[in-house]
CSV table of C-alpha atoms in Angstrom, one decimal:
chain,number,residue,atom,x,y,z
H,216,SER,CA,-12.7,32.8,-0.8
H,217,SER,CA,-14.8,35.9,-0.1
H,218,GLY,CA,-14.0,39.1,-1.7
H,219,ILE,CA,-17.6,40.4,-1.6
H,220,ASN,CA,-18.5,43.1,0.9
H,221,ALA,CA,-22.2,43.0,1.5
H,222,GLU,CA,-24.2,46.0,2.6
H,223,TYR,CA,-25.5,45.1,6.0
H,224,GLY,CA,-29.3,45.7,6.4
H,225,ASP,CA,-31.5,45.3,9.4
H,226,GLU,CA,-30.2,42.5,11.7
H,227,LEU,CA,-32.5,40.1,13.5
H,228,GLU,CA,-32.5,40.2,17.2
H,229,ALA,CA,-29.7,37.9,18.3
H,230,TYR,CA,-30.1,35.2,20.9
H,231,GLN,CA,-28.3,36.4,24.0
H,232,ILE,CA,-27.4,33.2,25.7
H,233,LYS,CA,-24.6,32.9,28.2
H,234,PRO,CA,-22.3,29.9,28.1
H,235,MET,CA,-23.5,27.0,30.3
H,236,LEU,CA,-20.2,25.4,30.6
H,237,PRO,CA,-17.4,26.8,32.8
H,238,MET,CA,-14.2,28.0,31.2
H,239,PRO,CA,-11.0,26.2,32.2
H,240,ALA,CA,-9.5,27.7,35.3
H,241,LYS,CA,-6.0,26.9,34.4
H,242,LYS,CA,-4.3,29.4,32.0
H,243,PRO,CA,-2.9,27.9,28.8
H,244,LYS,CA,0.8,27.2,28.6
H,245,LYS,CA,0.9,27.9,24.9
H,246,ARG,CA,-1.3,29.6,22.3
H,247,LYS,CA,-3.6,27.4,20.3
H,248,SER,CA,-5.8,28.0,17.3
H,249,LYS,CA,-8.9,30.1,17.7
H,250,ASN,CA,-10.5,27.9,15.0
H,251,HIS,CA,-9.3,24.5,16.3
H,252,THR,CA,-12.9,23.1,16.3
H,253,THR,CA,-12.8,19.4,15.5
H,254,TYR,CA,-15.1,17.2,13.5
H,255,THR,CA,-16.4,15.7,16.7
H,256,GLU,CA,-17.6,19.1,17.9
H,257,VAL,CA,-19.1,19.9,14.5
H,258,GLN,CA,-21.0,16.6,14.5
H,259,GLN,CA,-22.5,17.8,17.8
H,260,ILE,CA,-23.7,20.9,16.0
H,261,HIS,CA,-25.2,18.8,13.2
H,262,ASP,CA,-27.0,16.6,15.7
H,263,THR,CA,-28.4,19.7,17.4
H,264,TYR,CA,-29.6,21.0,14.0
H,265,SER,CA,-31.4,17.7,13.3
H,266,ASN,CA,-33.8,18.2,16.2
H,267,VAL,CA,-34.0,22.0,16.1
H,268,ARG,CA,-37.4,22.3,14.6
H,269,GLU,CA,-38.9,21.2,18.0
H,270,GLN,CA,-36.2,22.6,20.3
H,271,LYS,CA,-35.0,25.7,18.5
H,272,ALA,CA,-33.9,27.7,21.6
H,273,ALA,CA,-32.1,24.7,23.1
H,274,ALA,CA,-30.3,23.9,19.8
H,275,ILE,CA,-29.0,27.5,19.4
H,276,ARG,CA,-27.9,27.4,23.1
H,277,ARG,CA,-25.9,24.3,22.6
H,278,ALA,CA,-24.3,25.5,19.4
H,279,GLN,CA,-23.5,28.8,21.0
H,280,ASP,CA,-22.1,27.1,24.1
H,281,THR,CA,-19.7,25.0,22.0
H,282,ASN,CA,-18.5,28.1,20.1
H,283,ASP,CA,-18.0,30.1,23.3
H,284,MET,CA,-16.0,27.3,24.8
H,285,MET,CA,-13.8,26.7,21.8
H,286,TYR,CA,-13.1,30.2,20.6
H,287,SER,CA,-12.1,33.6,22.0
H,288,ASN,CA,-12.5,36.9,20.1
H,289,ILE,CA,-9.4,38.2,18.5
H,290,GLU,CA,-8.8,41.7,19.9
H,291,GLU,CA,-5.1,41.9,18.9
H,292,GLU,CA,-3.6,40.4,15.8
H,293,THR,CA,-0.7,39.1,17.8
H,294,SER,CA,-2.3,38.2,21.1
H,295,VAL,CA,-4.9,35.5,21.3
H,296,GLU,CA,-6.1,33.8,24.6
H,297,GLN,CA,-6.5,30.1,23.9
H,298,LEU,CA,-7.7,27.0,25.7
H,299,GLU,CA,-5.1,24.7,27.0
H,300,CYS,CA,-3.8,22.0,24.6
H,301,PRO,CA,-4.6,18.4,25.4
H,302,GLU,CA,-2.1,16.5,27.6
H,303,GLU,CA,-1.7,13.7,25.1
H,304,GLU,CA,1.3,13.8,22.7
H,305,GLY,CA,2.6,11.8,19.9
H,306,PRO,CA,1.1,10.3,16.7
H,307,VAL,CA,-2.6,9.4,16.9
H,308,THR,CA,-5.2,8.1,14.5
H,309,THR,CA,-8.1,10.0,13.0
H,310,ARG,CA,-10.7,7.6,14.4
H,311,ALA,CA,-9.2,7.6,17.8
H,312,THR,CA,-8.0,11.1,18.9
H,313,LEU,CA,-6.6,12.9,15.9
H,314,ASP,CA,-8.4,16.2,16.1
H,315,ILE,CA,-8.6,17.8,12.6
H,316,PRO,CA,-9.8,21.4,12.7
H,317,VAL,CA,-13.1,21.9,10.9
H,318,LEU,CA,-11.8,25.0,9.2
H,319,GLY,CA,-8.6,25.0,7.2
H,320,LEU,CA,-6.8,26.9,4.4
H,321,SER,CA,-6.7,25.6,0.9
H,322,THR,CA,-3.4,26.6,-0.8
H,323,PHE,CA,-4.7,25.8,-4.3
H,324,LYS,CA,-3.3,28.4,-6.7
H,325,ILE,CA,-1.2,30.1,-4.0
H,326,ARG,CA,2.2,30.3,-5.7
H,327,GLY,CA,5.3,32.3,-5.5
H,328,PRO,CA,7.4,33.1,-2.3
H,329,PHE,CA,5.6,36.4,-1.5
H,330,TYR,CA,2.0,35.1,-1.6
H,331,THR,CA,2.9,31.8,0.0
H,332,ARG,CA,4.6,33.5,3.0
H,333,GLN,CA,1.9,36.1,3.2
H,334,ALA,CA,-0.9,33.4,3.3
H,335,ILE,CA,0.9,31.2,5.9
H,336,ASP,CA,1.8,34.1,8.1
H,337,ALA,CA,-1.8,35.5,8.1
H,338,SER,CA,-3.3,32.1,8.6
H,339,LEU,CA,-1.2,31.2,11.6
H,340,ARG,CA,-1.9,34.7,13.1
H,341,TYR,CA,-5.7,34.3,12.7
H,342,GLY,CA,-5.8,30.8,14.2
H,343,TYR,CA,-5.6,28.4,11.3
H,344,ARG,CA,-4.0,25.1,12.1
H,345,LEU,CA,-5.2,23.0,9.1
H,346,PHE,CA,-3.5,23.4,5.7
H,347,ASP,CA,-4.3,21.6,2.5
H,348,THR,CA,-2.0,21.2,-0.5
H,349,GLY,CA,-1.3,18.8,-3.3
H,350,ALA,CA,1.6,17.4,-5.3
H,351,HIS,CA,0.3,19.2,-8.4
H,352,TYR,CA,-0.3,22.6,-6.7
H,353,GLY,CA,3.3,23.5,-7.3
H,354,ASN,CA,3.8,25.0,-3.9
H,355,GLU,CA,4.9,22.2,-1.5
H,356,ALA,CA,8.5,23.4,-1.2
H,357,LEU,CA,7.4,27.0,-0.6
H,358,LEU,CA,5.0,25.8,2.0
H,359,GLY,CA,7.7,23.8,3.8
H,360,SER,CA,9.9,26.9,3.9
H,361,ALA,CA,7.1,29.1,5.1
H,362,PHE,CA,6.1,26.8,8.0
H,363,LYS,CA,9.8,26.5,9.0
H,364,GLU,CA,9.9,30.3,9.1
H,365,PHE,CA,6.5,31.2,10.7
H,366,LEU,CA,5.7,28.4,13.1
H,367,PRO,CA,8.4,29.7,15.7
H,368,LYS,CA,7.0,33.2,15.3
H,369,TYR,CA,3.7,32.1,16.8
H,370,CYS,CA,5.3,29.7,19.4
H,371,LEU,CA,4.1,26.7,17.4
H,372,THR,CA,5.8,23.4,16.2
H,373,ARG,CA,5.0,21.0,13.5
H,374,GLN,CA,2.9,19.0,15.9
H,375,ASP,CA,0.6,22.0,16.4
H,376,ILE,CA,-0.6,22.0,12.8
H,377,CYS,CA,-2.4,19.4,10.5
H,378,LEU,CA,-1.2,19.0,6.9
H,379,ILE,CA,-3.3,17.4,4.2
H,380,GLY,CA,-1.5,16.3,1.1
H,381,LYS,CA,-2.6,14.8,-2.2
H,382,LEU,CA,-0.8,12.3,-4.4
H,383,ASN,CA,0.0,13.4,-7.9
H,384,PRO,CA,-3.1,12.8,-10.1
H,385,GLU,CA,-0.8,11.1,-12.7
H,386,CYS,CA,-0.1,8.2,-10.3
H,387,LEU,CA,-1.3,4.9,-11.7
H,388,THR,CA,0.9,2.3,-9.8
H,389,TYR,CA,2.1,1.4,-6.3
H,390,ASP,CA,5.6,2.8,-7.1
H,391,ASP,CA,4.1,6.0,-8.5
H,392,ALA,CA,2.3,6.6,-5.3
H,393,MET,CA,5.3,5.9,-3.1
H,394,GLU,CA,7.4,8.3,-5.2
H,395,SER,CA,4.8,11.0,-5.0
H,396,ALA,CA,4.4,10.6,-1.2
H,397,GLN,CA,8.2,10.7,-0.6
H,398,SER,CA,8.5,13.9,-2.8
H,399,THR,CA,5.7,15.6,-0.7
H,400,LEU,CA,7.5,14.7,2.5
H,401,SER,CA,10.8,16.0,1.3
H,402,LYS,CA,9.4,19.3,-0.1
H,403,LEU,CA,7.2,20.0,3.0
H,404,GLN,CA,10.3,19.3,5.2
H,405,THR,CA,8.4,17.0,7.5
H,406,ASP,CA,8.7,13.4,8.7
H,407,TYR,CA,5.0,12.7,8.3
H,408,ILE,CA,1.8,13.9,6.7
H,409,ASP,CA,-1.3,14.0,8.8
H,410,VAL,CA,-3.7,13.0,6.0
H,411,LEU,CA,-2.7,11.9,2.4
H,412,LEU,CA,-5.5,11.8,-0.2
H,413,LEU,CA,-5.9,9.8,-3.4
H,414,TYR,CA,-7.3,11.2,-6.6
H,415,TRP,CA,-9.3,9.0,-8.9
H,416,PRO,CA,-6.8,8.6,-11.8
H,417,LYS,CA,-7.1,11.8,-13.9
H,418,THR,CA,-4.7,11.3,-16.7
H,419,ASP,CA,-4.5,10.2,-20.3
H,420,ARG,CA,-2.4,7.3,-19.0
H,421,CYS,CA,-5.7,5.8,-17.7
H,422,LEU,CA,-6.0,4.3,-21.2
H,423,GLU,CA,-2.9,2.2,-20.3
H,424,VAL,CA,-4.6,0.4,-17.3
H,425,GLU,CA,-7.9,-0.5,-16.0
H,426,PRO,CA,-8.9,2.4,-13.6
H,427,ASN,CA,-10.4,0.2,-10.9
H,428,GLN,CA,-7.2,-1.9,-10.6
H,429,ALA,CA,-5.1,1.3,-10.6
H,430,VAL,CA,-7.0,2.8,-7.8
H,431,LEU,CA,-6.7,-0.4,-5.7
H,432,GLU,CA,-2.9,-0.5,-6.3
H,433,ILE,CA,-2.4,3.1,-5.4
H,434,TYR,CA,-4.6,2.8,-2.3
H,435,ARG,CA,-2.5,-0.2,-1.2
H,436,ALA,CA,0.5,2.1,-1.2
H,437,LEU,CA,-1.4,4.5,1.0
H,438,GLU,CA,-2.3,1.7,3.4
H,439,ASP,CA,1.4,0.8,3.6
H,440,LEU,CA,2.4,4.4,4.2
H,441,LYS,CA,-0.1,4.6,7.0
H,442,LEU,CA,1.4,1.4,8.5
H,443,SER,CA,4.9,2.8,8.3
H,444,GLY,CA,3.9,6.0,10.2
H,445,LYS,CA,4.8,8.4,7.4
H,446,VAL,CA,1.1,9.1,7.0
H,447,LYS,CA,-1.2,9.3,9.9
H,448,GLU,CA,-4.5,8.9,8.0
H,449,ILE,CA,-5.4,8.2,4.4
H,450,GLY,CA,-8.4,9.5,2.4
H,451,LEU,CA,-9.9,10.3,-1.0
H,452,TYR,CA,-10.3,13.4,-3.2
H,453,ASN,CA,-13.4,14.1,-5.4
H,454,PHE,CA,-14.6,10.5,-5.6
H,455,GLU,CA,-18.0,9.9,-7.1
H,456,MET,CA,-20.6,7.7,-5.3
H,457,ASP,CA,-19.9,4.6,-7.4
H,458,GLN,CA,-16.2,5.0,-7.1
H,459,LEU,CA,-16.4,5.4,-3.3
H,460,ARG,CA,-18.6,2.3,-3.0
H,461,PHE,CA,-16.2,0.3,-5.1
H,462,LEU,CA,-13.3,1.3,-2.9
H,463,LEU,CA,-15.1,0.6,0.3
H,464,GLN,CA,-15.9,-2.9,-1.0
H,465,ASN,CA,-12.3,-3.7,-1.8
H,466,CYS,CA,-10.0,-1.8,0.7
H,467,LEU,CA,-8.5,-3.1,3.9
H,468,VAL,CA,-8.4,0.3,5.6
H,469,VAL,CA,-11.5,2.5,5.4
H,470,PRO,CA,-10.5,6.0,4.3
H,471,ALA,CA,-10.7,8.6,7.1
H,472,MET,CA,-11.5,11.5,4.9
H,473,LEU,CA,-13.3,12.4,1.7
H,474,GLN,CA,-12.8,15.8,0.1
H,475,VAL,CA,-15.6,16.8,-2.3
H,476,GLU,CA,-17.3,19.7,-3.8
H,477,PHE,CA,-20.2,20.7,-1.4
H,478,HIS,CA,-22.2,23.9,-1.3
H,479,PRO,CA,-25.8,25.1,-1.5
H,480,TYR,CA,-25.9,24.5,-5.2
H,481,PHE,CA,-24.6,20.9,-4.7
H,482,TYR,CA,-26.2,19.7,-1.4
H,483,ARG,CA,-25.0,16.1,-1.4
H,484,THR,CA,-27.2,14.4,1.2
H,485,ASP,CA,-26.3,10.9,-0.3
H,486,MET,CA,-22.6,11.6,0.1
H,487,MET,CA,-23.1,12.9,3.6
H,488,GLU,CA,-25.0,9.7,4.5
H,489,ILE,CA,-22.5,7.3,3.2
H,490,CYS,CA,-19.6,9.1,4.9
H,491,ARG,CA,-21.4,9.1,8.2
H,492,SER,CA,-22.3,5.5,8.0
H,493,ASN,CA,-18.7,4.6,7.3
H,494,SER,CA,-17.1,7.0,9.8
H,495,ILE,CA,-15.5,9.0,7.0
H,496,ARG,CA,-15.0,12.7,7.6
H,497,MET,CA,-16.4,14.8,4.8
H,498,GLN,CA,-14.5,17.9,3.9
H,499,ALA,CA,-15.8,20.5,1.4
H,500,PHE,CA,-14.5,22.9,-1.1
H,501,CYS,CA,-16.8,25.2,-2.9
H,502,PHE,CA,-16.9,28.0,-5.5
H,503,ILE,CA,-17.5,31.8,-5.3
H,504,LYS,CA,-20.2,31.5,-7.9
H,505,VAL,CA,-22.7,30.5,-5.2
H,506,LEU,CA,-21.9,33.7,-3.3
H,507,GLN,CA,-23.8,35.8,-5.9
H,508,ASP,CA,-27.1,34.0,-5.2
H,509,PRO,CA,-29.9,36.5,-4.2
H,510,LEU,CA,-30.9,34.4,-1.1
H,511,ILE,CA,-27.3,34.3,0.1
H,512,ILE,CA,-26.9,38.0,-0.3
H,513,LYS,CA,-30.1,38.5,1.6
H,514,MET,CA,-28.8,36.2,4.4
H,515,SER,CA,-25.6,38.2,4.6
H,516,ARG,CA,-27.6,41.4,5.3
H,517,LYS,CA,-29.8,39.6,7.8
H,518,TYR,CA,-26.8,38.3,9.8
H,519,GLY,CA,-24.4,41.1,9.2
H,520,LYS,CA,-21.9,38.7,7.7
H,521,ALA,CA,-20.3,38.5,4.3
H,522,PRO,CA,-21.8,36.0,1.7
H,523,ALA,CA,-18.8,33.7,2.0
H,524,GLN,CA,-19.2,33.6,5.8
H,525,ILE,CA,-22.9,32.6,5.4
H,526,VAL,CA,-21.9,29.7,3.0
H,527,LEU,CA,-19.0,28.5,5.2
H,528,ARG,CA,-21.3,28.5,8.3
H,529,TRP,CA,-24.0,26.6,6.4
H,530,ILE,CA,-21.4,23.9,5.5
H,531,VAL,CA,-20.1,23.7,9.1
H,532,GLN,CA,-23.6,23.4,10.6
H,533,HIS,CA,-24.1,20.3,8.3
H,534,GLY,CA,-21.2,18.7,10.2
H,535,VAL,CA,-18.8,19.0,7.2
H,536,GLY,CA,-15.3,20.5,7.3
H,537,VAL,CA,-14.4,23.3,4.9
H,538,LEU,CA,-11.3,24.6,3.1
H,539,PRO,CA,-11.7,28.2,1.9
H,540,LYS,CA,-9.0,29.5,-0.4
H,541,SER,CA,-7.3,32.9,-0.1
H,542,LYS,CA,-3.9,34.5,-0.2
H,543,THR,CA,-5.3,37.9,1.1
H,544,PRO,CA,-4.9,38.4,4.9
H,545,SER,CA,-8.2,40.3,5.2
H,546,HIS,CA,-10.1,37.5,3.5
H,547,ILE,CA,-8.3,34.8,5.5
H,548,ARG,CA,-9.3,36.6,8.7
H,549,GLU,CA,-12.9,37.0,7.5
H,550,ASN,CA,-13.2,33.3,6.6
H,551,ALA,CA,-12.2,32.4,10.1
H,552,GLU,CA,-14.9,34.5,11.7
H,553,ILE,CA,-17.8,32.1,11.3
H,554,PHE,CA,-18.0,30.8,14.9
H,555,ASP,CA,-19.6,33.7,16.5
H,556,PHE,CA,-23.0,33.2,15.0
H,557,SER,CA,-25.4,30.3,14.0
H,558,LEU,CA,-27.9,30.1,11.1
H,559,ALA,CA,-31.5,29.7,12.2
H,560,PRO,CA,-33.1,26.3,11.3
H,561,GLU,CA,-35.5,27.9,8.8
H,562,ASP,CA,-32.5,29.7,7.1
H,563,MET,CA,-30.7,26.4,6.9
H,564,ASP,CA,-33.7,24.9,5.2
H,565,ARG,CA,-34.0,27.8,2.8
H,566,MET,CA,-30.3,27.4,1.8
H,567,ASN,CA,-30.8,23.7,1.5
H,568,SER,CA,-33.5,24.4,-1.1
H,569,LEU,CA,-31.0,26.1,-3.4
H,570,ASN,CA,-29.7,22.7,-4.4
H,571,ARG,CA,-29.4,22.3,-8.2
H,572,ASP,CA,-27.1,19.2,-8.2
H,573,LEU,CA,-24.6,21.6,-9.9
H,574,ASN,CA,-21.1,20.1,-9.8
H,575,PHE,CA,-18.6,22.6,-11.1
H,576,THR,CA,-15.7,20.0,-11.0
H,577,ARG,CA,-17.3,16.8,-12.1
H,578,LEU,CA,-14.6,14.5,-13.4
H,579,SER,CA,-14.9,12.6,-16.6
H,580,VAL,CA,-15.6,8.9,-15.8
H,581,SER,CA,-15.7,7.6,-19.4
H,582,ASN,CA,-13.2,4.9,-18.4
H,583,TRP,CA,-15.2,3.9,-15.3
H,584,SER,CA,-16.2,0.3,-15.5
H,585,ASN,CA,-19.5,-0.6,-13.8
H,586,ASN,CA,-19.0,-3.0,-10.9
């Protein structure tokens, strides 16, 4: 997450476009996330960007209209005016009506009671409603306690947030997966997980089994967990293209989400295309190394935003969700403030050109069998 404070230079003249859509007349009954933009709305932003070279002003207007409708400026840390929540209640599926916020908090490396409580308190205060964890993060139990403590503070319930979990990377069998999922449910103190993700097997135990078969067996456990209602949607974490194609050819339930590394140095157009063609929601994690790029620093001065905000906005405008990581309240707030501006089409293109196919977390696939 961002810890870089850029010196702001001359700002370009901003488009001053008033919202074209009316705000809801009815006042909200309960506060909702300032950042509860969904993948559907982000896809609209992406579609706008695709045609923007010929209709620049209209594209910026539509993007700004969406942002103005979905977000209100935070004037007080404890008082946020929000749009009214949808009338529908109860469990829903990702492809139907499960609205997953496009921006969430990654809790990777957030450990210890103090930092966990601090991060969850700040995140809920600044409008986060999506939280990502994993069985191997070592913080599921602390997160469960933190949500139990802080959700009531902000007049929220379990149903107001979305939890993404990950099976233990050591899982190799159906029973392993079931045990890992049950452990996650217990530690998070919840009856269900919104999205549960599968790692490609990442363990020395891979030598004991054929990786392809292990993946299919574990994924069958996820399918059964979804059928039971303990998991609302299932997905994948850090799968390579060949691995994703193999699973799509052999699964019964198409994964609803794919979490992968995605940033200007690793602009994965092929992965974006396969996800869109299969209705898989792509979600990104990235690394602070890209924030030091001279072009991104220049963009931060141009827009009056921190380098991390520029990168996060670039990801969102590509129709991809994002999970910045931080335990610092000021950084958590800064990462959320990316919906009050849009990157110009030419700047999106310039950032696209930074691609180096540089994958900081590429997994070893020495045991991968070609299929």
